[in-house]
Coordinates of C-alpha atoms in Angstrom, one line a residue:
M1 CA -65.5 -138.5 57.4
A2 CA -65.6 -138.2 53.6
P3 CA -65.8 -134.6 52.3
K4 CA -69.3 -133.6 51.3
V5 CA -69.6 -132.2 47.8
D6 CA -72.9 -131.0 46.3
Y7 CA -73.4 -133.1 43.2
V8 CA -74.5 -130.1 41.0
H9 CA -71.3 -128.4 42.1
L10 CA -69.3 -131.5 41.3
L11 CA -70.7 -131.8 37.8
W12 CA -70.2 -128.0 37.2
N13 CA -66.6 -128.4 38.3
L14 CA -66.1 -131.2 35.8
M15 CA -67.4 -129.1 33.0
Q16 CA -65.2 -126.2 34.0
T17 CA -62.2 -128.4 34.4
L18 CA -62.6 -129.8 30.9
E19 CA -61.9 -126.3 29.6
N20 CA -58.5 -126.2 31.2
Q21 CA -57.3 -129.7 31.8
Q22 CA -56.4 -132.8 29.8
L23 CA -59.5 -135.0 29.6
E24 CA -58.0 -137.8 31.6
N25 CA -57.0 -135.4 34.4
A26 CA -60.5 -133.9 34.5
L27 CA -62.3 -137.2 34.6
S28 CA -59.9 -138.6 37.2
D29 CA -60.2 -135.6 39.5
A30 CA -64.0 -135.6 39.2
F31 CA -64.3 -139.3 39.8
E32 CA -62.2 -139.1 42.9
D33 CA -64.5 -136.4 44.3
L34 CA -67.4 -138.6 43.4
I35 CA -66.3 -141.7 45.3
N36 CA -65.5 -139.6 48.3
L37 CA -69.0 -138.2 48.2
L38 CA -70.6 -141.7 47.8
E39 CA -68.3 -143.1 50.5
V40 CA -67.0 -146.0 48.4
R41 CA -63.4 -147.4 48.4
T42 CA -62.8 -147.6 44.7
G43 CA -64.0 -146.3 41.4
I44 CA -63.2 -147.6 37.9
M45 CA -64.2 -146.2 34.5
W46 CA -64.5 -148.8 31.7
L47 CA -64.7 -147.8 28.0
K48 CA -65.6 -150.0 25.1
N49 CA -63.5 -150.2 21.9
N50 CA -65.6 -151.4 19.1
E51 CA -62.6 -152.0 16.8
S52 CA -60.7 -154.3 19.2
K53 CA -63.9 -155.7 20.7
R54 CA -62.4 -155.1 24.2
I55 CA -63.3 -153.1 27.3
Y56 CA -60.6 -151.0 28.9
S57 CA -60.2 -149.7 32.4
V58 CA -59.0 -146.1 31.6
I59 CA -59.3 -144.5 35.0
S60 CA -59.0 -146.1 38.5
V61 CA -59.3 -144.1 41.7
G62 CA -59.3 -145.2 45.4
D63 CA -57.9 -148.3 47.1
E64 CA -57.8 -150.7 44.2
N65 CA -56.1 -149.9 40.9
V66 CA -56.6 -151.7 37.6
S67 CA -55.8 -149.1 35.0
G68 CA -54.7 -150.6 31.8
F69 CA -56.7 -153.8 32.4
N70 CA -58.7 -155.0 29.4
I71 CA -61.2 -157.7 28.7
E72 CA -63.2 -159.1 25.8
F73 CA -66.7 -157.9 25.1
G74 CA -69.3 -159.7 27.1
Q75 CA -66.8 -161.2 29.6
G76 CA -67.9 -161.3 33.3
I77 CA -70.3 -158.9 35.0
I78 CA -68.2 -156.0 33.6
G79 CA -69.1 -157.1 30.1
E80 CA -72.7 -157.4 31.2
A81 CA -72.7 -153.9 32.6
C82 CA -71.2 -152.4 29.5
E83 CA -74.2 -153.8 27.5
S84 CA -76.9 -153.0 29.9
F85 CA -78.9 -149.7 29.7
S86 CA -79.8 -150.1 33.4
P87 CA -77.6 -149.9 36.5
I88 CA -76.5 -153.2 38.0
E89 CA -76.1 -153.2 41.8
V90 CA -74.9 -156.2 43.9
K91 CA -75.4 -155.5 47.6
D92 CA -73.9 -158.7 48.9
V93 CA -71.3 -160.1 46.5
A94 CA -70.8 -163.2 48.7
S95 CA -74.3 -164.4 47.8
D96 CA -73.9 -163.8 44.1
K97 CA -72.7 -166.7 41.9
R98 CA -71.0 -164.2 39.5
F99 CA -68.4 -163.5 42.2
P100 CA -66.8 -166.8 43.2
G101 CA -65.1 -166.5 46.6
G102 CA -66.1 -162.9 46.8
K103 CA -63.9 -161.8 44.0
D104 CA -64.5 -160.4 40.5
E105 CA -63.6 -163.2 38.2
V106 CA -62.1 -160.8 35.6
T107 CA -60.1 -158.4 37.8
G108 CA -59.5 -160.6 40.8
L109 CA -60.6 -157.7 43.1
N110 CA -62.0 -158.5 46.6
I111 CA -65.5 -157.0 46.6
K112 CA -68.2 -156.8 49.2
N113 CA -70.7 -154.7 47.2
V114 CA -70.6 -153.0 43.8
L115 CA -72.7 -150.8 41.6
F116 CA -72.2 -150.4 37.8
M117 CA -73.7 -147.4 36.0
P118 CA -73.8 -147.5 32.2
M119 CA -72.3 -144.6 30.3
I120 CA -74.8 -143.9 27.5
F121 CA -74.4 -141.6 24.5
G122 CA -76.3 -141.5 21.3
N123 CA -78.5 -144.5 22.3
Q124 CA -75.3 -146.6 22.8
V125 CA -73.6 -147.9 25.9
V126 CA -70.0 -146.7 25.5
G127 CA -68.8 -148.1 28.9
C128 CA -69.7 -148.0 32.5
A129 CA -68.7 -146.3 35.8
E130 CA -68.1 -148.9 38.6
V131 CA -68.0 -148.0 42.3
I132 CA -66.8 -150.7 44.7
N133 CA -67.2 -151.4 48.5
R134 CA -69.5 -148.8 49.9
V135 CA -68.6 -148.2 53.6
G136 CA -70.8 -145.4 54.9
K137 CA -74.3 -146.8 54.4
D138 CA -76.0 -150.1 53.5
D139 CA -77.8 -148.8 50.4
F140 CA -77.3 -146.2 47.7
L141 CA -79.9 -143.4 48.1
N142 CA -81.9 -142.0 45.2
N143 CA -79.7 -138.9 45.2
D144 CA -76.6 -141.1 45.1
L145 CA -77.9 -143.0 42.1
S146 CA -78.9 -139.7 40.4
L147 CA -75.4 -138.3 40.9
L148 CA -73.7 -141.4 39.5
H149 CA -76.1 -141.5 36.6
A150 CA -75.5 -137.8 35.8
F151 CA -71.7 -138.3 36.1
A152 CA -71.7 -141.3 33.8
G153 CA -73.9 -139.5 31.2
L154 CA -71.8 -136.3 31.3
S155 CA -68.6 -138.4 31.1
A156 CA -69.9 -140.2 28.0
M157 CA -70.8 -136.9 26.4
V158 CA -67.4 -135.2 27.0
I159 CA -65.5 -138.3 26.0
D160 CA -67.3 -138.3 22.7
E161 CA -66.8 -134.6 22.2
R162 CA -63.1 -134.6 23.1
G163 CA -62.3 -137.8 21.1
F164 CA -61.0 -139.9 24.0
K165 CA -59.8 -143.2 22.5
T166 CA -58.5 -146.3 24.3
A167 CA -55.2 -147.8 23.2
S168 CA -55.6 -150.7 20.8
E169 CA -53.6 -152.9 23.1
T170 CA -52.6 -152.5 26.7
K171 CA -51.2 -155.9 27.6
K172 CA -47.7 -155.5 28.8
K173 CA -45.3 -157.7 30.7
T174 CA -45.1 -156.9 34.4
V175 CA -41.5 -156.2 35.4
M176 CA -42.2 -155.5 39.0
S177 CA -45.2 -156.0 41.2
L178 CA -45.8 -154.5 44.7
R179 CA -48.6 -155.5 47.0
G180 CA -49.4 -154.1 50.4
V181 CA -46.1 -152.3 50.6
K182 CA -45.7 -150.3 53.8
K183 CA -42.8 -148.3 55.2
D184 CA -42.4 -147.1 58.7
Y185 CA -39.7 -145.0 60.4
K186 CA -39.0 -144.6 64.0
A187 CA -38.8 -141.0 65.4
G188 CA -38.0 -141.3 69.0
Q189 CA -40.9 -143.1 70.7
E190 CA -43.2 -142.5 67.7
T191 CA -43.6 -144.5 64.5
I192 CA -44.1 -142.5 61.3
N193 CA -46.1 -144.3 58.6
I194 CA -44.7 -143.2 55.2
L195 CA -46.2 -145.8 52.9
K196 CA -49.6 -147.2 54.1
G197 CA -50.2 -150.1 51.8
V198 CA -49.2 -149.6 48.1
D199 CA -50.3 -151.9 45.3
L200 CA -48.6 -151.2 42.0
D201 CA -47.5 -153.0 38.8
I202 CA -44.7 -151.7 36.7
Y203 CA -44.9 -152.7 33.1
E204 CA -42.2 -153.3 30.5
K205 CA -41.1 -150.4 28.3
E206 CA -43.5 -147.8 29.8
L207 CA -43.1 -144.3 31.2
L208 CA -44.7 -144.3 34.6
V209 CA -45.0 -140.9 36.3
I210 CA -45.6 -140.7 40.1
L211 CA -47.1 -137.4 41.2
G212 CA -47.8 -136.1 44.7
E213 CA -47.2 -133.3 47.2
S214 CA -44.0 -133.2 49.3
G215 CA -44.2 -135.8 52.0
C216 CA -46.7 -138.1 50.3
G217 CA -44.3 -141.0 50.0
K218 CA -43.3 -140.9 46.3
S219 CA -39.6 -140.7 46.9
T220 CA -39.8 -143.5 49.5
L221 CA -41.7 -145.6 47.0
L222 CA -39.0 -144.9 44.4
N223 CA -36.3 -145.9 46.8
I224 CA -38.0 -149.2 47.5
I225 CA -38.5 -149.9 43.8
G226 CA -34.8 -149.3 43.3
G227 CA -33.6 -151.5 46.1
M228 CA -32.2 -148.5 48.0
D229 CA -34.6 -149.1 50.9
S230 CA -36.6 -152.1 52.1
P231 CA -40.3 -152.2 53.0
T232 CA -41.5 -152.7 56.5
E233 CA -44.3 -154.9 55.2
G234 CA -45.6 -156.2 51.9
D235 CA -44.7 -158.3 48.9
I236 CA -42.5 -157.5 45.9
K237 CA -42.1 -159.6 42.8
I238 CA -39.7 -159.2 39.9
D239 CA -40.6 -161.0 36.7
G240 CA -42.9 -163.1 38.9
R241 CA -40.1 -164.1 41.3
D242 CA -40.5 -163.2 45.0
F243 CA -38.1 -160.4 45.9
S244 CA -39.7 -159.4 49.2
H245 CA -36.7 -160.3 51.4
P246 CA -33.6 -160.2 49.3
T247 CA -30.1 -160.8 50.8
E248 CA -27.6 -158.0 50.7
K249 CA -25.8 -159.8 47.8
E250 CA -29.0 -160.0 45.8
L251 CA -29.8 -156.3 46.5
I252 CA -26.3 -155.3 45.3
K253 CA -26.7 -157.3 42.1
F254 CA -30.2 -155.9 41.5
R255 CA -29.0 -152.3 41.9
R256 CA -25.9 -153.0 39.8
D257 CA -27.5 -154.8 36.8
D258 CA -31.2 -154.1 36.8
I259 CA -31.7 -150.4 37.9
G260 CA -30.5 -147.2 36.3
F261 CA -30.6 -144.0 38.2
I262 CA -31.2 -140.4 37.1
F263 CA -30.9 -137.9 40.0
Q264 CA -31.9 -134.3 40.4
A265 CA -28.3 -133.4 41.4
Y266 CA -26.6 -135.4 38.6
N267 CA -24.2 -137.1 41.0
L268 CA -21.3 -137.3 38.5
M269 CA -17.8 -137.9 39.7
P270 CA -16.0 -134.6 39.3
N271 CA -12.6 -136.0 38.7
L272 CA -13.7 -138.1 35.7
T273 CA -14.6 -137.0 32.2
A274 CA -18.1 -137.5 30.7
L275 CA -16.9 -140.7 29.0
E276 CA -15.1 -141.9 32.0
N277 CA -18.2 -141.4 34.2
I278 CA -20.1 -143.7 31.9
K279 CA -17.3 -146.3 31.5
F280 CA -17.0 -146.5 35.3
I281 CA -20.6 -147.7 35.5
A282 CA -20.3 -149.9 32.4
E283 CA -17.3 -151.8 33.9
I284 CA -19.3 -153.0 37.0
C285 CA -22.4 -154.1 35.0
N286 CA -23.2 -157.6 33.8
N287 CA -24.4 -156.7 30.2
P288 CA -23.5 -153.0 29.4
R289 CA -23.8 -151.1 26.2
D290 CA -20.8 -149.5 24.6
S291 CA -20.0 -146.4 26.6
K292 CA -19.3 -144.2 23.5
E293 CA -22.6 -145.4 22.0
A294 CA -24.4 -144.4 25.2
L295 CA -22.8 -140.9 25.1
D296 CA -23.7 -140.5 21.4
M297 CA -27.3 -141.4 22.2
V298 CA -27.6 -138.3 24.4
G299 CA -25.9 -136.1 21.8
L300 CA -22.7 -135.5 23.7
S301 CA -20.0 -137.3 21.7
D302 CA -18.1 -133.9 21.4
R303 CA -18.0 -133.6 25.2
A304 CA -16.5 -137.0 25.8
N305 CA -13.3 -135.5 27.4
N306 CA -15.0 -132.7 29.3
Y307 CA -15.1 -132.8 33.1
P308 CA -18.5 -132.0 34.8
S309 CA -17.2 -128.6 35.8
M310 CA -16.8 -127.8 32.1
M311 CA -20.4 -128.7 31.3
S312 CA -23.8 -127.0 31.8
G313 CA -26.4 -128.5 34.1
G314 CA -28.3 -129.8 31.1
Q315 CA -25.3 -131.5 29.7
Q316 CA -24.4 -133.0 33.1
Q317 CA -27.9 -134.4 33.3
R318 CA -27.6 -135.9 29.8
V319 CA -24.4 -137.6 30.9
S320 CA -26.4 -138.9 33.9
I321 CA -29.0 -140.3 31.4
A322 CA -26.2 -141.9 29.4
R323 CA -24.8 -143.4 32.5
A324 CA -28.2 -145.0 33.2
I325 CA -28.7 -146.2 29.7
V326 CA -25.3 -147.9 29.5
K327 CA -26.3 -150.4 32.1
N328 CA -29.0 -151.9 29.9
P329 CA -31.3 -151.8 33.0
R330 CA -34.7 -153.3 33.4
I331 CA -36.0 -150.0 35.0
I332 CA -34.6 -146.5 35.0
L333 CA -35.6 -144.4 38.0
A334 CA -35.7 -140.7 37.6
D335 CA -36.1 -138.5 40.7
E336 CA -37.2 -135.0 39.7
P337 CA -34.8 -135.0 36.7
T338 CA -35.7 -131.5 35.5
A339 CA -36.1 -129.7 38.9
A340 CA -32.7 -128.0 38.7
L341 CA -33.0 -127.0 35.0
D342 CA -34.6 -124.2 33.1
F343 CA -37.6 -124.9 30.9
T344 CA -35.7 -125.3 27.6
T345 CA -33.0 -127.6 29.1
G346 CA -35.6 -129.5 31.1
Q347 CA -37.6 -130.1 27.9
E348 CA -34.5 -131.4 26.2
V349 CA -33.9 -133.9 29.0
L350 CA -37.6 -135.0 28.8
Q351 CA -37.2 -135.5 25.0
L352 CA -34.3 -137.9 25.8
I353 CA -36.5 -139.8 28.2
E354 CA -39.2 -139.9 25.6
S355 CA -36.8 -141.4 23.1
I356 CA -35.9 -144.1 25.6
I357 CA -39.5 -145.2 25.7
K358 CA -40.1 -144.7 22.0
D359 CA -37.1 -146.9 21.1
G360 CA -38.2 -149.6 23.5
L361 CA -35.0 -149.5 25.5
T362 CA -36.4 -150.0 29.0
T363 CA -39.0 -148.8 31.6
V364 CA -38.7 -145.4 33.1
V365 CA -40.4 -144.6 36.5
M366 CA -40.2 -140.8 37.2
V367 CA -41.1 -139.0 40.3
T368 CA -42.1 -135.3 39.8
H369 CA -44.2 -132.6 41.3
N370 CA -44.8 -131.1 37.8
V371 CA -48.2 -132.1 36.7
E372 CA -47.5 -131.0 33.1
I373 CA -44.8 -133.7 32.8
A374 CA -47.4 -136.3 33.5
K375 CA -49.0 -135.6 30.2
M376 CA -46.2 -137.4 28.4
A377 CA -46.5 -140.6 30.6
N378 CA -48.2 -143.9 29.6
R379 CA -49.6 -144.1 33.1
V380 CA -49.8 -141.6 36.0
V381 CA -49.8 -142.6 39.6
H382 CA -51.2 -139.9 42.0
M383 CA -50.1 -140.4 45.6
K384 CA -51.7 -138.9 48.7
N385 CA -50.8 -139.4 52.4
G386 CA -48.7 -142.6 51.7
K387 CA -51.2 -144.3 49.5
I388 CA -52.1 -144.4 45.8
A389 CA -55.1 -142.2 45.3
S390 CA -55.4 -143.0 41.6
I391 CA -53.8 -144.5 38.6
R392 CA -54.6 -143.1 35.2
L393 CA -54.0 -144.7 31.8
N394 CA -52.9 -142.1 29.2
S395 CA -53.8 -143.6 25.9
W396 CA -52.4 -140.8 23.9
P397 CA -49.3 -139.3 25.6
M398 CA -48.1 -135.9 24.5
H399 CA -44.7 -135.3 23.1
A400 CA -42.2 -133.7 25.4
A401 CA -41.6 -130.9 22.9
D402 CA -45.3 -129.9 23.2
L403 CA -45.3 -129.6 27.0
V404 CA -45.4 -126.1 28.5
W405 CA -45.0 -125.1 32.2

């Protein structure tokens, strides 16, 4: 049963949250509460950008995730909804010609029923809130419509007040795509479901942060992305090529050439110097960088001949980052890279990761429990109970140097 939340209380919480949270966080949390209350599967917030003449999906919560998606003004029913001053409700998508095959022609989502509520501010429609696939009841009640209307209006107001802006361009090449990924483990006679159907696209040269409580499945998801574990069920594509059932040889090559790793525990070889740790990895890769250059990129040229025992934790982690960079990987996976470090050292490590993205070197997928770190991400995935609860597009990431925790 979905949790019942009084809509006045929900809107009050949104206003209070805005005093203490980043705008995207506040809207995402409130929208998630809203779709639970309305008993719908998915919620998407669309914002118009008058300069680019495009409509952007800036927040996506629930079963389907399309954050970062953008379309031209007027395209499809979404474009229609972002021009209308009245709600648009489609109770039976299968009988509506705007949804060929029961799918939204713009996003490709499978939809049974949908409601679009315009977001109006200053006599202008600035976007719309879309709720998809109601499961609890056949129709939205008047109180439901009032709640969604109030949410859309308040969201439009706070977006205007806080200066929320969409990115001018969100089209990025998809490096890896996961659809319906599940992971089960046997525990005696029982089967434990760790991942329960994950859909996720990983884009080129982005920082993607995965948040969630312990046991939610984020580390298992990271292992599957990195080829260190295989899904029980689901499809994986790399650069559009099927990689759902790779051979052992293909997996080894993938981990060796395409994936860089940054671990919480550094995992440096104690009997090798900093430079030798990097060279060891470079020698087994297909297209490595120069090892000295990689060490210089993390500011440790003067520590080239030091063994791990002669370096601080922060310095060891920087060597670990250089070891990941030297591979020229498609994706770098970072598993709680600051968890064992103090604030100052952790911030230095995050600044290095920020520079990787800024210089366009590769994609970084980071798992962390620290919600503050998410503020520097391009996109934030929030996991709950083995599923993706929301994906948030962060149009204006903070600098690592400005983070405080």
